[in-house]
Amino acid sequence: MTYTRDSFAAFRVLPWTVDGETLTLRYSLDHGIEFVETLGFPTAVDITRPGVLAAIDLLAAVAGVSYFKVASPHRIALEGEPLTNDGLQLLHRLYDDGLREYAYRNELPVPFETTIENAGRPPTLPMRPKPFRGSILLPMGGGRDSGLVASLIRHRDPTLMSVGENSYVAHLAFELQLRYFVVTRSISPNIAELNKGEAMNGHVPVTAINSLVAIVAALLTDHDTVAMANESSASSPTITLRNGCTINHQYSKSFEVELLMNAALKASKIAVDYFSAVRPYGELAIAKAFATKPELFPLIMSCNRAFVRDPAQRSNGWCGRCAKCRFVFLTLAPFTTPKQLKAMFGRDLLNSADGWDAAGFAALLLDDRPFDCVGEVAEVRLAIGLLAASPEWSNHPGVQSLMKLVPPLDKVKLADSLAPKPEHNVPAAILADITPAFT
């Protein structure tokens, strides 16, 4: 069987079911191909709670990207309850912009257009803006940004959550003395076998899936707020194609998706505040703030290879060889010492004795950045400029090599990069909590 856009008439999002703490999502393609995914919550999935039904409908439709990508038919049929028009708008963007990297790598057209069949309905009821109340659920992947947020709002007693067991989040929760629970997500087992064959595969907007998992979990556990840790840099495209279309590896972390998500929640009367606590700041500013918390250094892990599903492919801590490791090291370096970062990463990535990768670091300066969760080229250039002016770093072989690729440090641009951006939805109370760390 071939797996192309024309091989199947439609991808179907089937009605979901609940049984105690387990939510089961179902999907199908033609020729008898079915997918079954389960999510395990820390409490019973009570669909009588306000907003839970609508939130699960959104989650089921968005989580379908994990299976749709097998062949990505031109048509998606939502066979459960109809979404609101705002929910459909979120879905259209995630199945286009959120899958553009997948389309690009599989040599499919970009923009990536798909027809979604669903009788859109009007909002349940108009919702008035409500003040921040503060029962916070903080979804975490174990990385730098969410670790910083947890530390800065610790006094508000947030509950930490991860999708899947995460030893780094568990350790951080223990050290910060915060509550922590896990939502398990069991991907349909046949997807791995299909991906070993001719089925298409690629990056999906996983942050949008995890956000909706967190929103459902918040409704079930009496939290009124889901606070993410997505930076302003996440809104910047990774590459721009010749036809002018952009591809953003981090699209589902972008401010655009945050706005779309909020519109969808409000249209369905889902009473959860959803925002990113560090949205006003870029990666360089976050690195500077994180560097003031050295107690967090041994508690976080931002290398994506440490979390791959296949244990045989998983790194034991910082791999030191991926774009994410290089970017995090480079942006932290101006605000730390070589000794601190060597202790954190297990090696000095800017020292040839520890495996300095000239081409890997140079790739962070290209207009077409690596498809990874890395910041803007301007931030990388400014970080290098700061290192060039540092007595502790300037003689490093890696720094001397990179200095040849960037102009002298522009202090005006540096100030602009570290300054907060006006585009955000952070409540005033949370903004007051995080601002001191960035000044």
C-alpha atoms as one frame of an Amber mdcrd trajectory, in Angstrom:
protein
   0.000   0.000   0.000   1.230   3.480  -0.812   0.856   6.322   1.648   0.234
   9.557  -0.216  -2.339  12.334   0.042  -4.302  10.670  -2.751  -4.209   7.141
  -1.313  -7.009   7.722   1.172 -10.334   9.509   0.896 -10.301  10.961   4.400
  -8.836  10.923   7.868 -11.590  10.467  10.448 -11.630  11.726  14.027 -14.031
   9.274  15.679 -16.039   9.793  18.885 -13.970   9.411  22.055 -14.862   7.462
  25.205 -14.018   7.617  28.902 -13.643   4.888  31.515 -12.663   6.054  34.976
  -9.341   7.905  34.697  -8.829   6.844  31.074  -9.714   8.858  27.993  -9.618
   6.906  24.729  -9.232   8.726  21.416  -9.974   6.950  18.135  -9.098   7.721
  14.519  -9.272   5.904  11.215  -8.141   5.887   7.600  -9.611   3.945   4.725
  -8.666   0.294   4.137  -9.403  -0.628   7.741  -6.557   1.334   9.344  -7.512
   2.422  12.858  -5.636   4.193  15.632  -6.417   4.070  19.348  -4.697   6.398
  21.814  -5.259   6.489  25.559  -4.575   9.193  28.118  -4.520   8.485  31.845
  -5.424  11.361  34.162  -4.762  11.542  37.927  -8.494  11.543  38.649 -11.683
  10.290  37.025 -12.549  11.966  33.713 -15.822  13.513  34.905 -17.584  14.747
  31.778 -20.290  16.432  33.885 -17.792  19.083  34.983 -18.264  22.379  33.115
 -16.104  22.645  30.021 -14.728  19.085  30.067 -16.735  17.794  27.093 -15.788
  20.742  24.884 -12.131  20.594  25.959 -11.886  16.896  25.109 -13.514  17.524
  21.719 -10.763  20.044  20.963  -8.060  17.721  22.292  -9.297  14.782  20.200
  -9.292  16.839  17.009  -5.831  18.353  17.631  -4.182  15.106  18.810  -5.221
  13.565  15.507  -2.195  15.166  13.822  -0.104  12.301  15.218  -1.985   9.852
  12.960  -3.107  12.099  10.128   0.558  12.454   9.118   0.708   8.788   8.067
  -0.722   9.837   4.702  -2.270  13.291   5.269  -5.399  12.907   3.097  -6.877
  16.055   1.595  -9.966  15.709   3.805 -10.491  15.422   7.568 -13.902  14.338
   8.884 -14.751  15.171  12.485 -17.388  12.610  13.423 -17.938  13.700  17.019
 -19.650  16.820  18.282 -19.156  19.897  16.066 -16.546  22.408  17.159 -17.169
  26.118  17.407 -15.998  28.293  14.530 -13.099  29.441  16.738 -12.196  25.834
  17.453 -12.178  25.104  13.743  -9.936  28.102  13.102  -7.425  26.739  15.622
  -7.629  23.342  13.948  -7.099  24.733  10.438  -3.977  26.593  11.521  -2.491
  23.605  13.357  -3.125  21.296  10.382  -1.478  23.847   8.060   1.158  26.008
   9.807   1.682  23.364  12.483   2.454  20.723   9.852   4.491  22.799   7.392
   7.808  21.353   8.544   6.340  17.869   8.041   5.084  18.894   4.586   8.421
  20.439   3.614  10.419  17.377   4.637   8.002  15.048   2.813   8.119  17.218
  -0.326   4.469  18.208  -0.048   3.111  21.664  -0.975   3.417  24.550   1.449
   1.022  26.036   2.452  -0.350  22.676   3.518  -4.051  22.879   2.791  -6.602
  20.354   4.054 -10.406  20.468   4.061 -11.929  19.935   7.507 -15.524  18.725
   7.459 -17.411  19.872  10.519 -20.574  21.875  10.986 -19.098  24.769  12.925
 -21.351  26.082  15.660 -21.510  29.507  17.285 -20.025  30.124  20.743 -21.846
  28.439  23.626 -22.151  31.717  25.492 -20.163  34.944  25.372 -17.591  35.059
  28.155 -16.613  38.155  30.055 -12.934  38.622  30.930 -12.298  37.372  34.459
  -9.539  38.367  36.878  -6.615  36.064  37.526  -7.518  33.822  40.463  -4.338
  31.846  40.763  -4.890  28.082  41.037  -2.056  27.351  38.612  -1.229  24.218
  36.652   2.229  24.458  35.115   2.891  21.954  32.284   6.577  21.103  32.108
   8.982  19.285  29.840  11.892  19.553  32.229  13.680  22.380  30.406  15.174
  25.771  31.176  12.151  27.986  30.535   9.546  26.049  32.516  12.051  25.451
  35.320  12.591  29.192  35.591   8.844  29.875  35.653   8.292  27.264  38.384
  10.983  28.911  40.490   9.676  32.456  39.969   6.054  31.651  40.868   6.853
  29.045  43.513   5.261  31.197  46.230   1.908  30.780  44.452   2.097  27.019
  45.025   1.573  25.921  41.395   1.045  22.276  40.568   3.577  20.863  38.110
   2.434  18.471  35.406   4.106  16.462  32.687   2.710  14.418  29.826   4.483
  11.138  30.475   6.844  10.289  33.317   9.647  12.843  33.553  12.374  12.351
  36.152  13.623  15.922  35.710  10.224  17.432  36.514   9.800  15.045  39.443
  13.190  16.074  40.835  12.443  19.782  40.366   9.067  19.383  42.100  10.794
  17.666  45.027  13.452  20.366  45.336  10.918  23.201  45.086   8.464  21.330
  47.332   5.643  21.611  44.803   2.889  19.174  43.905   3.375  17.162  40.736
   1.286  14.751  38.723   1.640  12.891  35.448  -0.825  12.452  32.601   0.121
   9.329  30.681  -0.205   9.308  26.911  -0.071   5.971  25.116   0.279   6.462
  21.374  -1.519   3.944  19.169   0.940   1.015  18.923   0.481   0.477  15.178
   1.833   3.940  14.309   5.413   2.801  14.972   5.050  -0.148  12.618   3.546
   2.031   9.885   6.378   4.527  10.242   8.916   1.729   9.747   7.304   1.095
   6.355   6.142   3.514   3.671   3.973   5.723   5.863   4.986   9.374   6.047
   6.344  10.783   9.272   7.480  14.118  10.647   7.190  16.886  13.196   3.744
  17.680  14.637   2.552  20.624  16.794   3.008  18.700  20.034   2.861  21.764
  22.306  -0.743  22.342  21.200  -1.579  18.730  22.092   0.107  18.997  25.488
  -1.606  22.347  26.127  -5.032  20.799  25.615  -4.087  17.796  27.753  -3.178
  20.316  30.470  -6.436  22.220  29.987  -8.477  19.024  30.414  -6.357  18.108
  33.452  -6.894  21.585  34.929 -10.663  21.244  34.629 -10.546  17.826  36.317
  -8.273  18.904  39.193  -9.781  22.279  40.117  -7.112  24.494  38.557  -8.347
  27.645  36.851  -5.056  28.549  35.141  -2.648  26.837  32.746   0.626  28.754
  32.623   3.013  27.820  29.834   6.668  28.831  29.419   6.805  29.798  25.738
   9.080  32.698  24.844   8.563  35.488  22.307  11.254  33.978  20.053   8.975
  30.984  19.439   6.846  33.183  17.162   9.722  33.706  14.707   9.749  31.532
  11.546  12.494  28.955  11.235  12.800  29.365   7.466  11.125  31.314   4.659
  10.507  29.524   1.371  10.939  31.018  -2.082   7.181  31.433  -2.432   7.178
  33.621   0.682   5.575  31.025   2.961   7.140  30.575   6.365   7.789  27.415
   8.344   8.083  27.603  12.113   9.305  24.524  13.966   7.856  26.052  17.134
   4.558  27.181  15.638   2.381  25.661  18.359   4.439  27.611  20.937   3.810
  30.883  19.110   1.750  33.826  20.330  -0.564  33.311  17.368  -1.529  29.858
  18.635  -1.903  31.216  22.168  -4.455  33.726  20.856  -6.239  31.087  18.766
  -6.354  28.725  21.737  -7.849  31.379  23.976 -10.497  32.226  21.392 -11.419
  28.543  21.103 -11.618  28.156  24.891 -13.802  31.205  25.330 -16.121  30.221
  22.478 -16.773  26.875  24.194 -17.086  28.425  27.672 -14.025  26.555  28.944
 -13.156  28.527  32.079  -9.372  28.170  32.058  -6.924  31.062  31.798  -4.253
  30.032  29.273  -1.099  32.093  28.764   2.670  31.906  28.648   4.311  33.439
  31.698   7.525  34.400  29.845   5.916  35.467  26.562   7.285  39.050  26.810
  10.878  37.788  26.687  13.194  36.214  24.127  15.583  33.313  24.656  18.575
  35.528  25.487  16.650  37.404  28.171  15.398  34.107  29.615  18.961  32.752
  29.668  20.117  35.841  31.570  17.314  35.416  34.118  17.947  31.674  34.433
  21.632  32.316  35.118  20.638  34.091  38.343  19.268  30.741  39.586  22.339
  28.460  39.697  20.470  26.117  42.029  18.361  25.157  38.998  21.346  24.176
  36.822  21.467  20.488  37.876  17.674  20.170  37.886  16.734  20.921  34.276
  17.233  19.222  30.919  16.627  20.999  27.608  18.208  18.428  25.288  15.408
  16.881  23.254  17.369  13.668  22.785  16.978  12.979  26.495  13.230  12.516
  25.949  12.908  10.509  22.716  10.425   7.646  22.960  12.884   4.923  21.989
  15.123   4.224  25.032  17.847   2.952  22.709  18.009   6.378  21.045  17.730
   8.386  24.266  20.727  10.363  25.518  21.860  10.158  29.127  21.503  13.843
  29.917  22.857  16.570  27.634  23.972  14.924  24.398  26.155  17.920  23.479
  25.736  17.169  19.766  22.343  18.631  18.843  21.288  22.160  17.892  19.317
  22.537  21.128  22.340  21.713  23.322  24.532  24.127  21.371  21.950  26.916
  21.529  21.271  26.584  25.251  25.010  26.454  25.996  25.732  29.471  23.807
  22.983  31.654  25.268  23.828  30.761  28.868  27.580  31.253  28.422  27.618
  35.101  28.504  25.954  35.055  31.923  27.898  32.170  33.500  31.442  30.843
  33.744  33.089  28.030  31.769  33.356  26.067  35.002  29.610  26.375  35.688
  28.584  25.257  32.217  31.072  22.396  32.089  29.615  21.126  35.353  26.094
  21.469  33.941  26.680  19.932  30.488  29.501  17.556  31.364  31.744  19.261
  28.782  32.647  22.689  27.427  30.987  22.868  24.018  33.066  25.896  22.995
  36.364  24.160  23.697  37.994  21.992  21.024  39.256  19.619  23.694  35.641
  18.748  24.493  34.531  18.306  20.883  33.976  21.832  19.541  31.623  21.566
  16.542  32.304  24.558  14.289  29.702  23.676  11.648  27.018  22.952  14.242
  27.411  26.316  15.943  27.681  28.166  12.627  24.314  26.666  11.586  22.660
  28.701  14.350  23.674  31.833  12.425  22.078  30.852   9.116  18.881  32.478
   7.865  17.440  28.970   7.532  17.940  27.838  11.113  17.927  24.180  12.228
  14.509  22.600  12.720  14.800  22.590  16.483  13.679  24.683  19.457  16.338
  27.350  19.052  16.030  31.126  19.157  16.545  33.856  16.616  19.787  34.466
  14.721  19.979  37.965  16.245  20.036  36.448  19.730  22.849  34.088  18.766
  24.865  36.959  17.292  24.434  39.035  20.442  25.458  36.100  22.633  28.660
  35.709  20.594  29.330  39.442  20.900  29.010  39.214  24.678  31.378  36.231
  24.777  33.927  38.099  22.668  33.969  40.830  25.318  34.286  38.375  28.206
  37.765  37.733  29.701  36.673  34.228  30.685  35.315  33.222  27.282  37.073
  35.285  24.613  40.092  32.960  24.314  37.968  29.854  23.794  38.608  28.330
  20.327  34.876  28.233  19.650  34.354  31.866  20.545  37.303  33.011  18.443
  35.947  31.058  15.492  32.429  32.427  15.852  33.671  36.008  16.304  34.757
  35.949  12.652  31.156  35.316  11.585  29.402  38.144  13.418  29.709  41.945
  13.557  30.874  43.661  16.766  28.424  43.710  19.640  25.664  46.267  19.132
  24.678  47.403  22.626  21.478  49.030  21.348  20.355  45.757  19.777  21.341
  43.921  22.943  19.165  46.214  25.059  16.274  45.724  22.635  16.705  41.948
  22.731  16.630  41.854  26.536  13.674  44.242  26.840  10.131  42.823  27.244
   7.853  42.712  24.201   4.356  44.208  24.438   2.618  41.220  22.813   1.531
  38.954  25.665  -1.437  37.842  27.773   0.374  37.583  31.113  -1.869  38.633
  34.038  -0.556  41.592  36.005   0.013  39.482  39.136   2.229  36.976  37.302
   4.023  39.754  35.416   4.909  41.304  38.769   6.336  37.947  39.890   8.605
  37.410  36.917   9.755  40.948  36.049  12.373  41.341  38.825  14.360  38.371
  37.457  14.638  40.100  34.080  15.795  43.509  35.318
